[in-house]
Amino acid sequence: MFVFAGSLKAQTEFAPYKSNVISYNGYSFPIIPGSDIWKNTSYSQRVEMLQIPVDTLKNISTKRLLETCLYYPFNIDIFLCDNQSEGFYKIRNQFNGYVELFKRGDFIQELITLYSSRDVSFVENINNDYERGQYSFDYKIMEIMMLEGWEAVPNQRSNQMAKIVSEKQSQKAAYKEYYSNSNAAKQIINKSTR
Protein backbone atom coordinates (compact mmCIF):
# COMPACT_ATOMS: atom_id res chain seq x y z
CA MET A 1 0.00 0.00 0.00
CA PHE A 2 1.27 3.47 -0.87
CA VAL A 3 1.75 5.84 2.07
CA PHE A 4 2.51 9.48 1.41
CA ALA A 5 4.76 11.22 3.91
CA GLY A 6 2.78 13.93 5.63
CA SER A 7 -0.77 14.32 6.77
CA LEU A 8 -3.65 13.61 4.44
CA LYS A 9 -5.82 15.65 6.78
CA ALA A 10 -3.99 18.77 5.61
CA GLN A 11 -5.97 18.54 2.38
CA THR A 12 -9.22 20.39 1.89
CA GLU A 13 -12.25 18.13 2.31
CA PHE A 14 -13.50 16.56 -0.90
CA ALA A 15 -16.46 18.35 -2.49
CA PRO A 16 -17.43 17.91 -6.15
CA TYR A 17 -19.14 21.31 -6.23
CA LYS A 18 -16.94 24.00 -4.71
CA SER A 19 -19.85 26.47 -4.74
CA ASN A 20 -21.93 23.99 -2.71
CA VAL A 21 -24.86 24.09 -5.16
CA ILE A 22 -25.11 20.32 -4.61
CA SER A 23 -24.32 18.98 -1.17
CA TYR A 24 -22.02 15.98 -0.97
CA ASN A 25 -22.65 13.27 1.62
CA GLY A 26 -20.47 10.49 0.27
CA TYR A 27 -17.11 9.20 1.45
CA SER A 28 -14.54 11.98 1.77
CA PHE A 29 -11.70 10.95 -0.51
CA PRO A 30 -8.33 11.45 1.21
CA ILE A 31 -6.74 13.10 -1.82
CA ILE A 32 -8.23 15.74 -4.05
CA PRO A 33 -7.53 16.47 -7.73
CA GLY A 34 -5.28 19.49 -8.00
CA SER A 35 -3.84 19.15 -4.48
CA ASP A 36 -0.09 18.88 -3.90
CA ILE A 37 -0.41 15.18 -3.03
CA TRP A 38 -2.37 14.60 -6.25
CA LYS A 39 0.27 16.39 -8.31
CA ASN A 40 3.13 14.45 -6.69
CA THR A 41 1.77 10.92 -7.10
CA SER A 42 1.42 8.64 -10.09
CA TYR A 43 -1.90 7.53 -11.54
CA SER A 44 -1.64 4.08 -9.97
CA GLN A 45 -0.78 5.60 -6.56
CA ARG A 46 -3.82 7.88 -6.80
CA VAL A 47 -6.07 4.95 -7.69
CA GLU A 48 -4.77 3.07 -4.65
CA MET A 49 -5.18 6.05 -2.33
CA LEU A 50 -8.78 6.59 -3.50
CA GLN A 51 -9.91 3.09 -2.48
CA ILE A 52 -12.46 3.09 0.33
CA PRO A 53 -11.16 1.39 3.50
CA VAL A 54 -12.75 -2.07 3.97
CA ASP A 55 -14.45 -1.18 7.28
CA THR A 56 -15.97 1.95 5.75
CA LEU A 57 -17.02 0.02 2.65
CA LYS A 58 -18.86 -2.57 4.76
CA ASN A 59 -20.71 0.04 6.81
CA ILE A 60 -21.49 2.79 4.30
CA SER A 61 -25.13 3.01 3.20
CA THR A 62 -25.95 2.30 -0.44
CA LYS A 63 -27.14 5.89 -0.85
CA ARG A 64 -23.80 7.30 0.37
CA LEU A 65 -21.85 4.72 -1.64
CA LEU A 66 -23.75 5.67 -4.79
CA GLU A 67 -22.94 9.32 -4.21
CA THR A 68 -19.29 8.42 -3.62
CA CYS A 69 -19.14 6.51 -6.91
CA LEU A 70 -20.91 9.31 -8.77
CA TYR A 71 -18.04 11.60 -7.82
CA TYR A 72 -15.12 9.16 -8.06
CA PRO A 73 -12.35 11.43 -9.37
CA PHE A 74 -11.44 9.11 -12.25
CA ASN A 75 -14.97 8.85 -13.73
CA ILE A 76 -13.78 11.18 -16.48
CA ASP A 77 -11.60 8.30 -17.72
CA ILE A 78 -14.65 6.79 -19.42
CA PHE A 79 -13.73 9.03 -22.35
CA LEU A 80 -10.26 7.47 -22.72
CA CYS A 81 -11.63 4.34 -24.39
CA ASP A 82 -13.24 3.88 -27.81
CA ASN A 83 -16.65 3.62 -26.21
CA GLN A 84 -18.02 4.73 -22.88
CA SER A 85 -19.03 1.22 -21.80
CA GLU A 86 -15.42 0.06 -22.09
CA GLY A 87 -14.25 3.13 -20.19
CA PHE A 88 -16.82 2.61 -17.46
CA TYR A 89 -15.88 -1.09 -17.20
CA LYS A 90 -12.28 -0.01 -16.57
CA ILE A 91 -13.10 2.44 -13.78
CA ARG A 92 -15.74 0.15 -12.32
CA ASN A 93 -13.11 -2.55 -11.86
CA GLN A 94 -10.39 -0.24 -10.53
CA PHE A 95 -12.49 1.32 -7.75
CA ASN A 96 -13.67 -0.85 -4.88
CA GLY A 97 -16.63 1.48 -4.33
CA TYR A 98 -18.11 0.48 -7.69
CA VAL A 99 -17.37 -3.19 -7.09
CA GLU A 100 -19.34 -3.04 -3.83
CA LEU A 101 -22.11 -0.84 -5.22
CA PHE A 102 -22.98 -3.24 -8.03
CA LYS A 103 -23.31 -6.09 -5.50
CA ARG A 104 -25.96 -4.26 -3.47
CA GLY A 105 -29.58 -5.32 -3.98
CA ASP A 106 -30.92 -1.80 -3.40
CA PHE A 107 -28.43 -0.09 -5.70
CA ILE A 108 -30.76 0.38 -8.69
CA GLN A 109 -33.61 1.76 -6.60
CA GLU A 110 -31.24 4.24 -4.94
CA LEU A 111 -29.92 5.19 -8.39
CA ILE A 112 -33.44 5.72 -9.76
CA THR A 113 -34.31 7.84 -6.71
CA LEU A 114 -31.20 10.02 -7.08
CA TYR A 115 -31.61 10.38 -10.85
CA SER A 116 -35.31 11.26 -10.50
CA SER A 117 -34.60 13.84 -7.80
CA ARG A 118 -32.30 15.87 -10.02
CA ASP A 119 -33.83 18.80 -11.89
CA VAL A 120 -32.51 19.20 -15.44
CA SER A 121 -33.24 22.95 -15.43
CA PHE A 122 -31.20 23.46 -12.25
CA VAL A 123 -28.11 23.75 -14.46
CA GLU A 124 -29.16 27.34 -15.16
CA ASN A 125 -28.83 28.19 -11.45
CA ILE A 126 -25.15 27.26 -11.46
CA ASN A 127 -22.89 30.25 -12.00
CA ASN A 128 -19.70 28.64 -13.23
CA ASP A 129 -19.06 26.67 -16.40
CA TYR A 130 -16.98 23.96 -14.73
CA GLU A 131 -19.78 23.09 -12.31
CA ARG A 132 -22.41 23.26 -15.07
CA GLY A 133 -20.31 20.68 -16.89
CA GLN A 134 -20.09 18.58 -13.72
CA TYR A 135 -23.87 18.69 -13.28
CA SER A 136 -24.37 17.55 -16.87
CA PHE A 137 -21.71 14.84 -16.40
CA ASP A 138 -23.57 13.59 -13.29
CA TYR A 139 -26.47 12.59 -15.56
CA LYS A 140 -24.14 10.84 -17.98
CA ILE A 141 -22.54 8.77 -15.19
CA MET A 142 -25.91 7.85 -13.67
CA GLU A 143 -27.20 6.77 -17.09
CA ILE A 144 -24.12 4.64 -17.67
CA MET A 145 -24.62 3.05 -14.23
CA MET A 146 -28.25 2.28 -15.13
CA LEU A 147 -27.23 0.73 -18.42
CA GLU A 148 -24.52 -1.37 -16.76
CA GLY A 149 -26.93 -2.51 -14.05
CA TRP A 150 -29.75 -3.24 -16.53
CA GLU A 151 -29.42 -7.02 -16.58
CA ALA A 152 -29.84 -7.29 -12.81
CA VAL A 153 -33.09 -5.31 -12.86
CA PRO A 154 -36.54 -6.97 -12.94
CA ASN A 155 -38.71 -5.97 -15.92
CA GLN A 156 -40.99 -3.73 -13.89
CA ARG A 157 -38.02 -1.76 -12.55
CA SER A 158 -36.36 -1.58 -15.98
CA ASN A 159 -39.56 -0.12 -17.46
CA GLN A 160 -39.63 2.46 -14.66
CA MET A 161 -35.98 3.28 -15.33
CA ALA A 162 -36.56 3.68 -19.08
CA LYS A 163 -39.58 5.91 -18.52
CA ILE A 164 -37.65 8.23 -16.20
CA VAL A 165 -34.66 8.36 -18.55
CA SER A 166 -36.95 9.17 -21.47
CA GLU A 167 -38.56 12.01 -19.48
CA LYS A 168 -35.14 13.42 -18.56
CA GLN A 169 -34.00 13.22 -22.19
CA SER A 170 -37.05 15.25 -23.25
CA GLN A 171 -36.30 17.83 -20.56
CA LYS A 172 -32.63 18.02 -21.59
CA ALA A 173 -33.67 18.94 -25.14
CA ALA A 174 -34.61 22.41 -23.85
CA TYR A 175 -31.06 22.86 -22.48
CA LYS A 176 -28.90 21.61 -25.36
CA GLU A 177 -26.14 24.09 -24.56
CA TYR A 178 -25.52 22.19 -21.32
CA TYR A 179 -26.36 18.58 -22.12
CA SER A 180 -24.85 16.43 -24.85
CA ASN A 181 -26.55 13.37 -26.27
CA SER A 182 -26.21 10.35 -24.05
CA ASN A 183 -25.64 7.03 -25.79
CA ALA A 184 -26.36 5.22 -22.52
CA ALA A 185 -29.75 6.96 -22.24
CA LYS A 186 -30.62 6.02 -25.83
CA GLN A 187 -29.67 2.39 -25.17
CA ILE A 188 -31.82 2.27 -22.02
CA ILE A 189 -34.82 3.66 -23.89
CA ASN A 190 -34.26 1.23 -26.80
CA LYS A 191 -33.96 -1.76 -24.44
CA SER A 192 -37.35 -1.00 -22.94
CA THR A 193 -39.09 -1.03 -26.32
CA ARG A 194 -37.93 -4.55 -27.21
Backbone as a ProteinNet text record, in pm:
[ID]
protein_1_A
[PRIMARY]
MFVFAGSLKAQTEFAPYKSNVISYNGYSFPIIPGSDIWKNTSYSQRVEMLQIPVDTLKNISTKRLLETCLYYPFNIDIFLCDNQSEGFYKIRNQFNGYVELFKRGDFIQELITLYSSRDVSFVENINNDYERGQYSFDYKIMEIMMLEGWEAVPNQRSNQMAKIVSEKQSQKAAYKEYYSNSNAAKQIINKSTR
[TERTIARY]
83.3	0	88	51.1	126.9	94.4	195.7	174.6	253.6	186	250.5	298.4	423.3	476.2	400.8	353.7	277.7	133.3	60.4	-77.2	-175.4	-258	-364.8	-470.1	-481.1	-582.1	-553.7	-432.4	-398.8	-472.2	-525.2	-597.3	-734.7	-785.5	-922.3	-1016.1	-1129.8	-1225.3	-1281.5	-1300.1	-1349.9	-1490.9	-1512.5	-1645.5	-1649.3	-1739.6	-1742.8	-1787.2	-1867.7	-1914.1	-1858.6	-1759.2	-1694.2	-1790.3	-1889.1	-1984.5	-2098.4	-2093.2	-2193.5	-2336.4	-2351.5	-2486.3	-2550	-2466.7	-2511.3	-2433	-2503.1	-2431.6	-2377	-2266.4	-2202	-2201.2	-2257.3	-2265.4	-2195.3	-2117	-2046.9	-1919	-1840.6	-1710.9	-1619.8	-1546.7	-1454.4	-1320.5	-1295	-1170.2	-1051.5	-946.4	-832.9	-741.5	-752.2	-674.2	-771	-734.5	-823.4	-751.2	-815.8	-753.4	-706.6	-584.1	-527.7	-446	-460.6	-383.7	-237.1	-151.9	-9.1	13.8	-56.7	-41.2	-80.6	-189.5	-237.1	-129.4	-73.3	27.2	156.1	185.8	312.9	302.6	192.3	177.3	142.7	172.8	141.9	-6.3	-51.2	-190	-221.7	-135.5	-163.6	-162.8	-78.1	-78.1	-207.9	-255.3	-382.1	-497.6	-501.6	-607.4	-606.1	-488.5	-476.9	-521.5	-483.7	-518.1	-668.2	-735.4	-878.1	-968	-910.8	-991.3	-1054.8	-1176.5	-1246	-1196.5	-1159.9	-1116.3	-1224.3	-1182.8	-1274.7	-1382.2	-1345.2	-1445.1	-1549.4	-1504.8	-1596.9	-1686.6	-1627.5	-1702.2	-1813.3	-1785.6	-1886	-2001.2	-1971.8	-2071	-2139.6	-2090.6	-2148.8	-2284	-2380.8	-2512.9	-2501.6	-2594.3	-2595	-2610.9	-2692.8	-2713.5	-2582.7	-2509	-2380.2	-2276.1	-2279.1	-2185.2	-2212	-2338.6	-2375.1	-2322.6	-2342.3	-2294.2	-2141.7	-2075	-1929.2	-1885.2	-1949.2	-1914	-1944.5	-2054.3	-2091.3	-1981	-1909.1	-1803.6	-1662.9	-1646.1	-1512.4	-1426.5	-1313	-1234.6	-1191.3	-1186.3	-1144.4	-1260.9	-1383.4	-1496.6	-1473.9	-1403.3	-1377.7	-1302.4	-1235.2	-1159.8	-1248.1	-1379.2	-1465	-1442.8	-1395.1	-1373.4	-1239.2	-1156.2	-1026.1	-1033.5	-1146	-1162.9	-1246.6	-1247.6	-1324.1	-1472.5	-1524.6	-1665.3	-1678.2	-1785	-1802.4	-1823.8	-1883.8	-1902.8	-1768.8	-1675.5	-1541.5	-1472.9	-1485.2	-1425	-1484.2	-1617.1	-1682.3	-1640.9	-1630.7	-1588.5	-1451.6	-1362.1	-1227.7	-1234.6	-1306.2	-1309.8	-1391.1	-1492.6	-1574.4	-1489.8	-1396	-1311.2	-1190.7	-1154.8	-1038.5	-1077.2	-1205.9	-1248.6	-1336.1	-1293.8	-1367.2	-1507	-1530	-1663.4	-1763.6	-1724.4	-1811.2	-1832.9	-1725.7	-1737.1	-1843.2	-1836.4	-1933.6	-2072.7	-2081.6	-2211.2	-2291.9	-2227	-2297.9	-2337.3	-2289.4	-2330.9	-2456.1	-2487.3	-2595.5	-2732.7	-2823.5	-2958	-3042.4	-3012.9	-3091.9	-3025.6	-2917.6	-2842.6	-2929.2	-2999.3	-3075.9	-3186.9	-3255.8	-3361	-3303.6	-3189.3	-3124	-3081.2	-3033.5	-2992.4	-3112.1	-3221.9	-3343.7	-3391.8	-3387.9	-3430.6	-3343.5	-3211.5	-3120.5	-3140.6	-3144.8	-3161.2	-3292.3	-3398.5	-3530.6	-3533.3	-3457.1	-3460.1	-3389	-3303.4	-3229.5	-3319.6	-3306.3	-3383.3	-3294.3	-3329.5	-3251	-3229.6	-3333.3	-3324.3	-3235.9	-3203.2	-3120.1	-2984.7	-2940.7	-2811.5	-2803.4	-2915.5	-2915.6	-2890.7	-2907.6	-2882.8	-2736.1	-2656.7	-2514.5	-2438.2	-2353.7	-2288.6	-2151.7	-2100.1	-1970.1	-1973.1	-1902	-1905.9	-1855.4	-1750.9	-1697.7	-1805.9	-1875.8	-1977.7	-2102.1	-2132.6	-2240.8	-2204.5	-2078.2	-2031	-2037.6	-2002.1	-2009	-2152.5	-2245.6	-2387.3	-2437.2	-2400.1	-2436.6	-2371.5	-2244.6	-2171.2	-2232.4	-2289.1	-2357.3	-2464.5	-2542	-2647	-2585.8	-2479	-2414.1	-2366.9	-2302.5	-2253.7	-2370.2	-2475.7	-2591.3	-2654.6	-2662.5	-2720.3	-2632.9	-2502.3	-2411.5	-2428	-2441.1	-2462.1	-2591.9	-2697.7	-2825.2	-2810	-2743.1	-2723.5	-2642.5	-2537	-2452.3	-2524.6	-2617.8	-2693	-2822.3	-2849.1	-2975.5	-3010.2	-2915.5	-2942.4	-2988.7	-2948.3	-2984.4	-3119.9	-3185.4	-3308.9	-3430.7	-3529.6	-3653.6	-3724.2	-3805.3	-3871.1	-3947.6	-4020.6	-4099	-4007.7	-3896.9	-3801.8	-3734	-3701.8	-3636.2	-3730.2	-3859.3	-3955.5	-3965	-3962.4	-3963.4	-3838.7	-3724.4	-3598.4	-3603.3	-3649.8	-3655.8	-3750.2	-3861.1	-3957.7	-3895.6	-3827.9	-3764.9	-3654.3	-3574	-3465.6	-3524.1	-3630.3	-3695.2	-3747	-3807.5	-3855.7	-3740.2	-3629.8	-3513.9	-3454.6	-3451.9	-3400.2	-3485	-3615.2	-3704.8	-3678.5	-3658.3	-3630	-3495.3	-3396.6	-3263.1	-3264.6	-3358.7	-3366.6	-3382.8	-3442.9	-3460.8	-3332.4	-3231.2	-3106.3	-2985.9	-2994.2	-2890.5	-2751.8	-2746	-2614	-2540.6	-2613	-2552	-2541.4	-2630.5	-2636.1	-2607.2	-2512.3	-2484.5	-2570.8	-2579.3	-2654.7	-2589.2	-2671.6	-2620.9	-2651.8	-2545.6	-2564.3	-2624.4	-2583.1	-2636.5	-2787.1	-2831.7	-2975.3	-3051	-2997.3	-3062	-3072.8	-2966	-2966.9	-3068.5	-3082.2	-3182	-3322.4	-3350.2	-3481.7	-3509.4	-3409.8	-3426	-3447.5	-3378.7	-3395.8	-3539	-3600.9	-3734.7	-3841.3	-3810.5	-3909.5	-3900.7	-3807.1	-3793	-3893.7
-117.7	0	124.4	223.4	347.3	437.9	489.4	583.6	709.5	821.4	948	1012.1	1055.9	1121.7	1252.4	1272.2	1393.3	1358.4	1455.5	1432.3	1449.8	1348.8	1360.9	1458.7	1474.7	1564.8	1710.4	1740	1876.6	1919.7	1823.4	1854.3	1911.6	1989.2	2038.7	1919.6	1923.3	1813.3	1802.5	1680.3	1656	1710	1784.5	1834.6	1851.5	1780.9	1790.8	1928.3	1997.9	2130.9	2231.3	2306.1	2400.4	2509.9	2542.7	2647.4	2593.5	2464.1	2399.2	2404.1	2411.1	2408.6	2271.1	2169.2	2032.4	1987.8	1945.3	1898.4	1758.2	1727.8	1597.9	1526	1404.8	1327.5	1192.8	1174.4	1048.6	1041.5	939.8	919.6	1036.4	1087.1	1197.7	1140.3	1148.1	1095.2	1164.5	1088.3	1145.1	1232.6	1221.7	1310.3	1374.9	1493.6	1573.8	1615.8	1600.7	1646.7	1791.9	1814.8	1949	1977.9	1892.8	1914.6	1878.9	1919.5	1887.7	1737	1664.2	1518.1	1460	1507.4	1460.1	1483.7	1600.9	1638.8	1558.9	1513	1445.2	1293.7	1237.6	1092.4	1045.9	921.6	864.5	825.7	796	753.2	631.5	530.1	407.7	434.2	524.3	560.1	631.5	718.5	787.7	689	596.4	494.7	419.3	380.6	306.6	391.4	517.3	604.6	637.8	627.6	659.4	542.1	423.9	309.3	336.1	291.1	308.8	201.2	239.5	138.9	32.1	-93.5	-207.1	-186.6	-140	-118.4	-15.7	90.9	194.7	137.8	60.4	1.7	-90.6	-166	-257.3	-182.9	-66.4	4.1	121.9	163.4	278.8	240.6	328.8	301.2	301	234.5	230.1	370.4	450.9	588.6	667.5	658.9	729.9	669.6	538.3	472.4	513.8	522	567.5	708	795.1	932.5	935.3	851.7	841.7	800.5	698.7	651	755.6	826.9	930.5	1034.9	1058.6	1160.2	1102.7	975.2	915.6	998.7	1049.2	1142.6	1091.7	961.3	910.5	872.7	911.9	885.2	943.3	1052.6	1118.1	1025.5	924.3	829.9	747.2	753.2	679.1	726.6	848	902.5	863	788.8	747	622.2	554.4	433.6	464	370.2	388.3	406.8	337.9	361.8	374	441.7	473	349	245.2	122.3	60.1	58.8	6.2	90.7	223.1	313.4	295.2	279.7	260.8	126.4	23	-108.8	-98	-18.9	-1.2	64.2	176.5	244.3	166.1	96.6	15.5	-92.9	-147.4	-254.6	-202.7	-76.2	-23.9	36.9	66.9	132.4	39.1	9.3	-85.4	-35.4	94.7	148.3	98.1	99.9	48.4	-102.5	-173.8	-319.4	-351.3	-283	-304.4	-256.4	-140.7	-83.5	-178.1	-237.1	-323.9	-458.3	-488.2	-609.4	-585.4	-459.6	-426.1	-440.9	-507.5	-531.9	-406.2	-303.1	-179.9	-70	-105.5	-8.8	58	-20	37.6	129	89.2	176.4	307.5	301.3	424.4	511.3	447.1	519.5	587.6	514.9	572.4	691.2	676.8	784.2	907.9	889.3	1002.5	1067.6	986.9	1037.8	1115	1061.5	1125.9	1257.6	1264.7	1384	1503.6	1478.2	1587.1	1662	1793.1	1880.2	1925.1	1886.8	1920.4	2071.4	2149.4	2295	2361.6	2289.6	2345.9	2393.4	2337.2	2374.9	2525.6	2589.4	2734.2	2813.8	2752.1	2819.5	2814.7	2741.3	2726.5	2836.9	2906.8	3025.3	3003.2	2881	2864	2747	2764.6	2666.8	2529.5	2525	2395.9	2315.8	2379.6	2309	2278.4	2360.6	2325.7	2196.9	2189.1	2067.9	1947.3	1966.6	1858.1	1810.8	1904.2	1869.5	1787.5	1829.7	1755.2	1616.4	1610.8	1484.2	1388.6	1442.5	1358.9	1272.7	1333.5	1259.5	1149.1	1182.3	1083.5	962	987.2	876.9	794.3	861	785.4	700.8	752.9	676.7	557.7	576.2	463.7	357.9	400.5	304.6	226.7	296.7	228	125.5	164.5	73.3	-48.9	-26.6	-136.9	-227	-172.4	-251.3	-309.2	-285.9	-323.7	-471	-558	-702.3	-753.5	-684.5	-728.8	-673	-600.2	-531.4	-608.4	-632.3	-696.7	-609.6	-670.7	-597.4	-474.7	-485.8	-373	-254.1	-281.6	-176.3	-121.3	-206.5	-157.7	-67.6	-98.6	-11.6	123.6	122.6	246	328.8	261.6	327.7	392.3	316.8	367.6	486.8	481.3	590.9	718.6	706.8	822.9	878.8	791.3	835.8	907.1	853.8	916.7	1056.6	1069.5	1200.8	1299.4	1254.1	1342.3	1383.2	1289.4	1322.2	1431	1422.1	1524.6	1660	1658.4	1782.9	1842.1	1755.5	1802.1	1871.7	1834.9	1893.7	2045.9	2095.5	2240.6	2309.9	2231.3	2286.1	2227.2	2225.1	2161.4	2220.7	2347.9	2409.1	2348.9	2278.6	2219.2	2066.7	2004.1	1857.5	1803.6	1710.5	1643.3	1517.8	1461.5	1337.3	1226.3	1144.7	1034.8	902.8	834.4	703.1	603.8	613.3	521.9	541.9	667.8	695.9	638.6	656.6	602.3	450.1	385.5	239.3	191.1	263.2	227	236.8	345.8	366.5	258.7	226.9	122.7	-15.3	-45.3	-176.4	-195.4	-87.7	-100	-120.8	-88.2	-103	-239.6	-321.3	-455.4	-552.3
0	0	0	-77.4	-86.6	31.5	97.1	206.6	173.3	171.8	140.8	270.6	270.9	391	413.7	532.6	563.3	592.2	635.6	677.1	563.4	542.4	443.6	492.4	620.9	677.6	643.1	598	561.3	434.6	360.6	238.1	269.2	177	188.8	173.7	239.9	230.7	89.3	44.4	-90.1	-106.8	-213.5	-249.2	-400.3	-468.8	-615	-665.2	-585.9	-622.8	-522.1	-562.2	-470.7	-426	-509.9	-474	-388.2	-356.7	-271.3	-326.4	-458.9	-516.4	-499	-488.9	-460.9	-337.7	-235.1	-116.6	-142.9	-80.5	-96.8	36.9	39.3	162.4	151.7	45.7	26.9	109.2	80.8	144.8	108.1	203.5	176.9	132.2	2.9	-51.1	15.4	47.9	121.2	35.8	-94.3	-182.1	-279.9	-322.8	-405.2	-532.5	-648.4	-772.8	-760.2	-805.5	-800.3	-675.4	-571	-447.8	-471.5	-378.9	-390.4	-392.1	-305.4	-303	-438.6	-494.4	-625.3	-731.3	-730	-830.7	-816.7	-695.3	-669.1	-660.9	-708.3	-709.8	-850.3	-877.9	-1009.2	-1015.3	-1134.4	-1153.8	-1067.9	-1072.6	-996.6	-845.8	-798	-656.5	-618.5	-706.1	-679.9	-672.3	-768.2	-768.9	-636.7	-591.7	-465.2	-346.4	-344.6	-232.9	-228.8	-342.1	-349.5	-309.2	-289.5	-247.9	-111.6	-94.5	32.8	129.7	252.1	349.5	369	388.8	397.1	503.4	621.5	727.9	685.5	622.9	575.5	466.7	376.8	265	314.1	419.7	475.5	541.6	599.8	680.5	612	498.3	430.3	369.2	378.8	319.6	167.9	102.7	-43.9	-100.9	-38.2	-84.8	-82.7	26.7	37.5	-56.7	-73.3	-163.9	-308	-344.3	-478.6	-502.9	-406.9	-420.5	-431.9	-355.7	-362	-502.2	-557	-690.7	-797.8	-780.8	-877.4	-890.6	-780.6	-782.1	-769.4	-802.8	-805.6	-900.8	-855.1	-936.7	-1074.9	-1095.2	-1225.4	-1317.1	-1282.9	-1372.8	-1511.4	-1519.3	-1647.6	-1743.5	-1688.6	-1771.7	-1864.6	-1848.2	-1941.9	-2084.3	-2101.2	-2235.1	-2295.4	-2221.4	-2271.8	-2359.3	-2359.5	-2439.5	-2562.8	-2656.7	-2781	-2756.3	-2655.6	-2621.3	-2470.7	-2429.6	-2288.1	-2202.1	-2257.6	-2179.8	-2142.9	-2238.4	-2209.2	-2102.3	-2116.1	-2019.1	-1881.1	-1875.7	-1746.2	-1685.4	-1768.5	-1720.2	-1652	-1712.5	-1657.1	-1518.7	-1507.4	-1377.9	-1275.3	-1323.7	-1232.2	-1166.7	-1239.9	-1186.2	-1108.9	-1125.4	-1052.8	-918.2	-898	-775.3	-693.3	-571.6	-487.7	-451.2	-457.9	-432.9	-536.3	-663.3	-768.9	-755.1	-724.6	-709	-604	-489.8	-382.9	-423.1	-485.6	-522.4	-610.6	-709.3	-802.6	-741.5	-621.7	-549.8	-466.2	-439.3	-346.8	-413.8	-345.1	-397.6	-412.1	-332.7	-339.8	-422.9	-490.4	-570.4	-676.8	-758.3	-869.1	-817.7	-711.9	-660	-608.1	-540.7	-494.3	-612.7	-718.5	-839	-905.1	-917.7	-976.4	-891.6	-761	-671	-688.6	-690.9	-708.5	-844.6	-948.1	-1085.3	-1098	-1043.3	-1049.7	-973.6	-865.2	-779.9	-842.5	-939.6	-1002.4	-1100.7	-1102.2	-1189.4	-1304.7	-1425.3	-1543.7	-1554.2	-1527.5	-1543	-1437.4	-1331.3	-1224.9	-1277.5	-1387.7	-1445.6	-1469.5	-1493.9	-1516.5	-1388.1	-1273.1	-1145	-1103.7	-1178.1	-1146.2	-1219	-1144.9	-1199.9	-1263.4	-1259.3	-1323.4	-1420.6	-1530.7	-1640	-1599.3	-1516.4	-1473.3	-1400.4	-1308.7	-1231.1	-1314.7	-1413.1	-1507.3	-1580.5	-1622.5	-1689.3	-1597.2	-1470.7	-1371.9	-1354.9	-1346.6	-1328.4	-1447	-1565.8	-1686.8	-1686.2	-1645	-1640	-1538	-1428.3	-1329.3	-1396.5	-1485.3	-1555.9	-1641.1	-1710.9	-1797.8	-1716.9	-1602.5	-1519.3	-1465.3	-1418.9	-1367.5	-1476.6	-1598	-1709.3	-1746.9	-1741.6	-1767.5	-1658.3	-1532.2	-1422.6	-1444.8	-1486.9	-1513	-1624	-1730.2	-1842.4	-1798.9	-1722.2	-1676.3	-1576.3	-1501.6	-1405.3	-1461.3	-1588.4	-1652.7	-1636	-1657.8	-1657.8	-1521.3	-1415.4	-1280.6	-1235.3	-1323.4	-1286.2	-1335.2	-1248.8	-1294.3	-1398.7	-1483.1	-1592.3	-1545.7	-1437.4	-1388.8	-1356.5	-1291.2	-1254.6	-1379.8	-1477	-1597.9	-1677.9	-1678.5	-1746.2	-1675.9	-1543.6	-1466	-1498.1	-1503.9	-1533.5	-1672.1	-1770.2	-1907.9	-1918.6	-1847.8	-1852.4	-1794.8	-1683	-1619.5	-1708.4	-1766.2	-1854.8	-1976.5	-2031.9	-2146.9	-2111.3	-1993.7	-1948.1	-1933.1	-1875.4	-1856.2	-1991.2	-2086.3	-2219.4	-2284.4	-2269.8	-2324.6	-2258.2	-2128.7	-2056.4	-2098.7	-2119.8	-2158.8	-2295	-2380.3	-2513.5	-2507.3	-2400.9	-2384.7	-2337.3	-2301.8	-2248.3	-2322	-2454	-2535.7	-2515.7	-2476.6	-2456.5	-2336.6	-2250.1	-2131.5	-2137.2	-2210.3	-2211.7	-2350.8	-2358	-2484.6	-2492.9	-2610.4	-2627	-2545.7	-2486.3	-2404.5	-2473.3	-2515.6	-2578.8	-2480.1	-2353.7	-2252.3	-2237.8	-2235.6	-2223.8	-2343.2	-2462.5	-2582.9	-2574.8	-2527.5	-2516.7	-2414.1	-2303.8	-2201.8	-2260.4	-2328.3	-2389	-2493.7	-2576.8	-2680.2	-2620	-2509.6	-2444.5	-2395.2	-2350	-2293.8	-2401.3	-2524.7	-2632	-2699.6	-2658.7	-2721.2	-2666.8
[MASK]
++++++++++++++++++++++++++++++++++++++++++++++++++++++++++++++++++++++++++++++++++++++++++++++++++++++++++++++++++++++++++++++++++++++++++++++++++++++++++++++++++++++++++++++++++++++++++++++++++

